[in-house]
Coordinates of N, CA, C and O in Angstrom, one line a residue:
M665 N 52.1 88.7 225.2 CA 53.7 88.8 224.9 C 53.2 89.5 223.5 O 52.8 88.5 222.4
K666 N 54.0 90.6 223.1 CA 54.4 90.8 221.9 C 55.2 89.9 221.1 O 56.9 89.6 221.7
E667 N 55.6 90.0 220.0 CA 56.8 89.4 219.1 C 56.6 90.1 217.8 O 55.9 91.2 217.0
L668 N 57.7 90.3 217.1 CA 58.0 90.5 216.0 C 57.2 90.1 215.1 O 56.8 89.0 214.6
T669 N 57.3 91.2 214.2 CA 56.2 90.4 212.8 C 56.9 89.9 212.2 O 58.5 90.1 211.8
D670 N 56.5 89.4 210.8 CA 57.1 88.7 209.8 C 58.0 89.7 209.0 O 59.1 89.5 208.8
K671 N 57.2 90.8 208.7 CA 58.6 91.8 207.8 C 59.6 92.6 208.7 O 60.3 92.5 208.4
Q672 N 59.4 92.5 210.3 CA 60.2 92.8 211.2 C 61.5 91.9 211.3 O 62.8 92.0 211.0
I673 N 61.2 90.5 211.1 CA 62.2 89.3 211.3 C 63.0 89.3 210.0 O 64.0 88.6 210.3
K674 N 62.2 89.1 208.8 CA 62.6 89.1 207.5 C 63.6 90.6 207.6 O 65.0 90.5 206.8
R675 N 63.5 91.6 208.2 CA 64.7 93.0 208.4 C 66.0 92.6 208.6 O 66.7 92.7 209.0
Q676 N 65.7 92.0 210.2 CA 66.7 91.7 210.5 C 67.6 90.2 209.9 O 68.9 90.9 210.3
D677 N 66.6 89.1 209.7 CA 68.0 88.6 208.8 C 68.4 89.3 207.5 O 69.9 88.4 207.7
F678 N 67.7 90.0 206.7 CA 68.7 90.4 206.0 C 70.1 91.5 206.4 O 70.6 91.0 205.8
V679 N 69.8 91.9 207.6 CA 70.9 92.6 208.1 C 71.9 92.0 208.5 O 73.4 92.3 208.2
D680 N 71.6 90.6 209.2 CA 72.5 90.1 210.0 C 73.3 89.3 208.2 O 74.5 89.1 208.3
N681 N 72.1 89.0 207.7 CA 73.3 88.3 206.7 C 73.8 89.1 205.7 O 75.0 88.3 205.3
A682 N 73.6 90.2 205.2 CA 74.6 91.3 204.3 C 75.6 91.6 204.8 O 76.2 91.6 204.7
I683 N 75.5 91.4 206.7 CA 76.7 91.7 207.5 C 77.5 90.7 207.4 O 78.9 90.4 207.0
Y684 N 76.7 89.3 207.5 CA 77.7 88.4 207.0 C 78.7 87.9 206.0 O 79.6 88.0 205.9
H685 N 77.8 88.1 205.1 CA 78.7 88.4 203.3 C 79.4 89.5 203.1 O 80.7 89.4 202.4
L686 N 78.9 90.3 204.1 CA 80.5 91.5 203.7 C 81.7 91.2 204.3 O 82.6 90.9 203.9
I687 N 81.2 90.4 205.8 CA 82.6 89.8 205.9 C 83.3 88.9 205.7 O 84.7 89.2 205.5
Q688 N 82.6 88.3 204.6 CA 83.0 87.4 204.0 C 84.1 87.9 203.1 O 85.0 87.4 202.6
E689 N 83.0 88.9 202.6 CA 83.8 89.4 201.3 C 85.5 90.4 201.3 O 86.2 90.2 200.6
V690 N 85.1 90.6 202.5 CA 86.2 91.4 203.1 C 87.2 90.6 203.9 O 88.8 91.3 204.2
N691 N 87.2 89.5 204.0 CA 88.2 89.0 204.8 C 88.9 88.2 203.8 O 89.5 87.3 202.4
P692 N 90.5 88.5 204.0 CA 91.9 88.3 203.2 C 92.5 87.2 203.3 O 93.1 86.3 202.3
A693 N 92.1 86.4 204.0 CA 92.1 84.9 204.3 C 91.8 84.0 203.7 O 90.7 84.1 202.8
S694 N 92.6 83.0 203.0 CA 91.8 81.9 202.6 C 90.5 80.8 203.0 O 89.6 80.1 202.3
E695 N 90.4 81.1 204.3 CA 89.4 80.2 204.8 C 88.4 81.3 205.6 O 88.6 82.2 205.3
T696 N 87.4 80.3 205.5 CA 86.0 80.9 205.9 C 85.4 81.1 207.2 O 85.4 80.1 207.8
I697 N 84.9 82.3 207.5 CA 85.1 82.8 208.7 C 83.4 81.9 208.7 O 82.7 82.3 208.4
E698 N 83.5 81.7 210.0 CA 82.1 80.8 210.3 C 80.9 81.8 211.0 O 81.6 82.8 212.0
W699 N 79.9 81.9 210.7 CA 78.7 82.7 211.3 C 78.8 82.8 213.0 O 79.4 82.0 213.5
D700 N 79.1 83.7 213.5 CA 79.1 84.5 215.0 C 78.3 85.8 215.0 O 78.5 86.7 214.7
I701 N 77.3 85.6 215.8 CA 76.5 85.8 215.5 C 76.8 87.4 216.9 O 76.1 89.0 216.8
E702 N 77.7 87.3 217.5 CA 78.5 88.5 218.5 C 79.0 89.0 217.4 O 78.9 90.6 217.7
M703 N 79.7 88.9 216.4 CA 80.7 89.4 215.5 C 80.1 90.3 214.8 O 80.0 91.4 214.3
I704 N 78.9 89.9 213.9 CA 77.2 90.0 213.5 C 77.1 91.1 214.1 O 77.3 92.8 213.6
G705 N 76.9 91.3 215.5 CA 76.1 92.1 216.5 C 76.8 93.0 216.5 O 76.7 94.6 216.4
D706 N 78.1 93.2 216.5 CA 79.0 94.5 217.2 C 79.2 95.6 215.3 O 79.5 96.5 216.0
V707 N 79.6 94.4 214.1 CA 79.2 95.4 213.1 C 78.1 96.0 212.9 O 78.1 97.2 212.8
R708 N 76.9 95.5 213.3 CA 75.7 96.4 213.2 C 75.8 97.1 213.8 O 75.1 98.1 213.5
D709 N 76.0 97.3 215.5 CA 75.9 98.1 215.9 C 77.1 99.8 215.3 O 76.2 100.6 216.1
V710 N 77.8 99.2 214.8 CA 78.7 100.5 214.5 C 77.7 100.8 213.2 O 77.8 102.3 213.2
I711 N 77.5 100.1 212.0 CA 76.2 100.2 211.2 C 75.5 101.4 211.6 O 75.3 102.7 211.3
S712 N 75.0 101.0 213.0 CA 73.3 101.6 213.1 C 73.7 102.6 213.8 O 73.3 103.9 213.8
E713 N 74.7 102.9 214.4 CA 75.6 103.8 215.2 C 75.5 105.1 214.1 O 75.1 106.4 214.4
W714 N 76.4 104.8 212.6 CA 76.6 105.8 211.4 C 75.4 106.3 211.0 O 74.7 107.3 210.5
L715 N 74.0 105.6 210.4 CA 72.9 105.7 210.1 C 71.8 106.4 210.6 O 71.4 107.2 210.6
V716 N 72.0 105.9 212.3 CA 71.3 106.4 213.3 C 71.3 107.8 213.7 O 70.3 109.1 213.7
E717 N 72.5 107.4 214.5 CA 73.3 108.9 215.1 C 73.4 109.7 214.4 O 73.4 111.4 214.4
K718 N 74.9 109.5 213.7 CA 75.7 110.4 212.8 C 75.0 111.1 211.6 O 75.0 112.2 211.2
M719 N 74.8 110.0 211.2 CA 74.0 110.6 209.9 C 72.4 110.7 210.1 O 71.7 111.6 208.9
N720 N 71.6 110.4 210.6 CA 70.5 110.3 211.0 C 69.3 110.2 210.0 O 68.3 111.1 209.2
I721 N 69.4 109.1 209.0 CA 68.6 108.9 208.1 C 67.9 107.4 207.7 O 67.3 107.2 207.1
A722 N 67.8 106.9 209.4 CA 67.2 106.0 209.7 C 66.8 106.1 211.6 O 67.7 106.7 212.0
S723 N 66.0 105.1 211.8 CA 65.6 105.4 213.3 C 66.5 103.7 213.6 O 66.5 103.2 212.4
E724 N 66.0 103.6 214.9 CA 67.1 102.3 215.3 C 66.0 101.5 214.3 O 66.5 100.0 213.9
Q725 N 64.7 101.6 214.7 CA 63.2 100.7 214.5 C 63.5 100.2 213.3 O 63.1 99.0 212.5
T726 N 63.8 101.3 211.7 CA 63.7 100.7 210.8 C 65.1 100.0 210.2 O 64.7 99.6 209.1
F727 N 66.1 100.2 211.0 CA 67.2 99.7 210.5 C 67.2 98.5 211.0 O 67.3 97.3 209.9
Y728 N 67.3 98.3 212.4 CA 67.0 96.6 212.7 C 65.9 96.4 213.9 O 66.2 97.0 214.9
P729 N 64.5 96.1 213.9 CA 63.3 96.3 214.8 C 63.8 95.3 215.5 O 65.0 94.2 215.7
Y730 N 63.2 95.8 216.7 CA 63.7 94.9 218.0 C 62.0 95.6 218.7 O 61.5 96.4 218.5
L731 N 62.0 94.1 219.5 CA 60.8 93.9 220.6 C 61.3 95.6 221.7 O 62.4 95.1 222.7
Q732 N 60.4 96.9 221.7 CA 60.6 97.5 223.7 C 60.1 97.0 224.3 O 59.4 96.5 224.1
E733 N 60.9 97.0 225.4 CA 60.6 96.4 226.6 C 59.2 97.7 227.4 O 59.3 98.8 227.0

């Protein structure tokens, strides 16, 4: 069974954490937004669409590595 490399896992963690921190920074409310991987994934999908499909400056794998089935 294939597994992600440590480098790929670090990239995933970096992207997810960067998105979470962005959400916290743009949140106008005084309360903290809890970690929500569904919300993070939705934002990640939009960023990926822009970087991969519209701007063509990254591949899906370089932006957010995953295992191909």
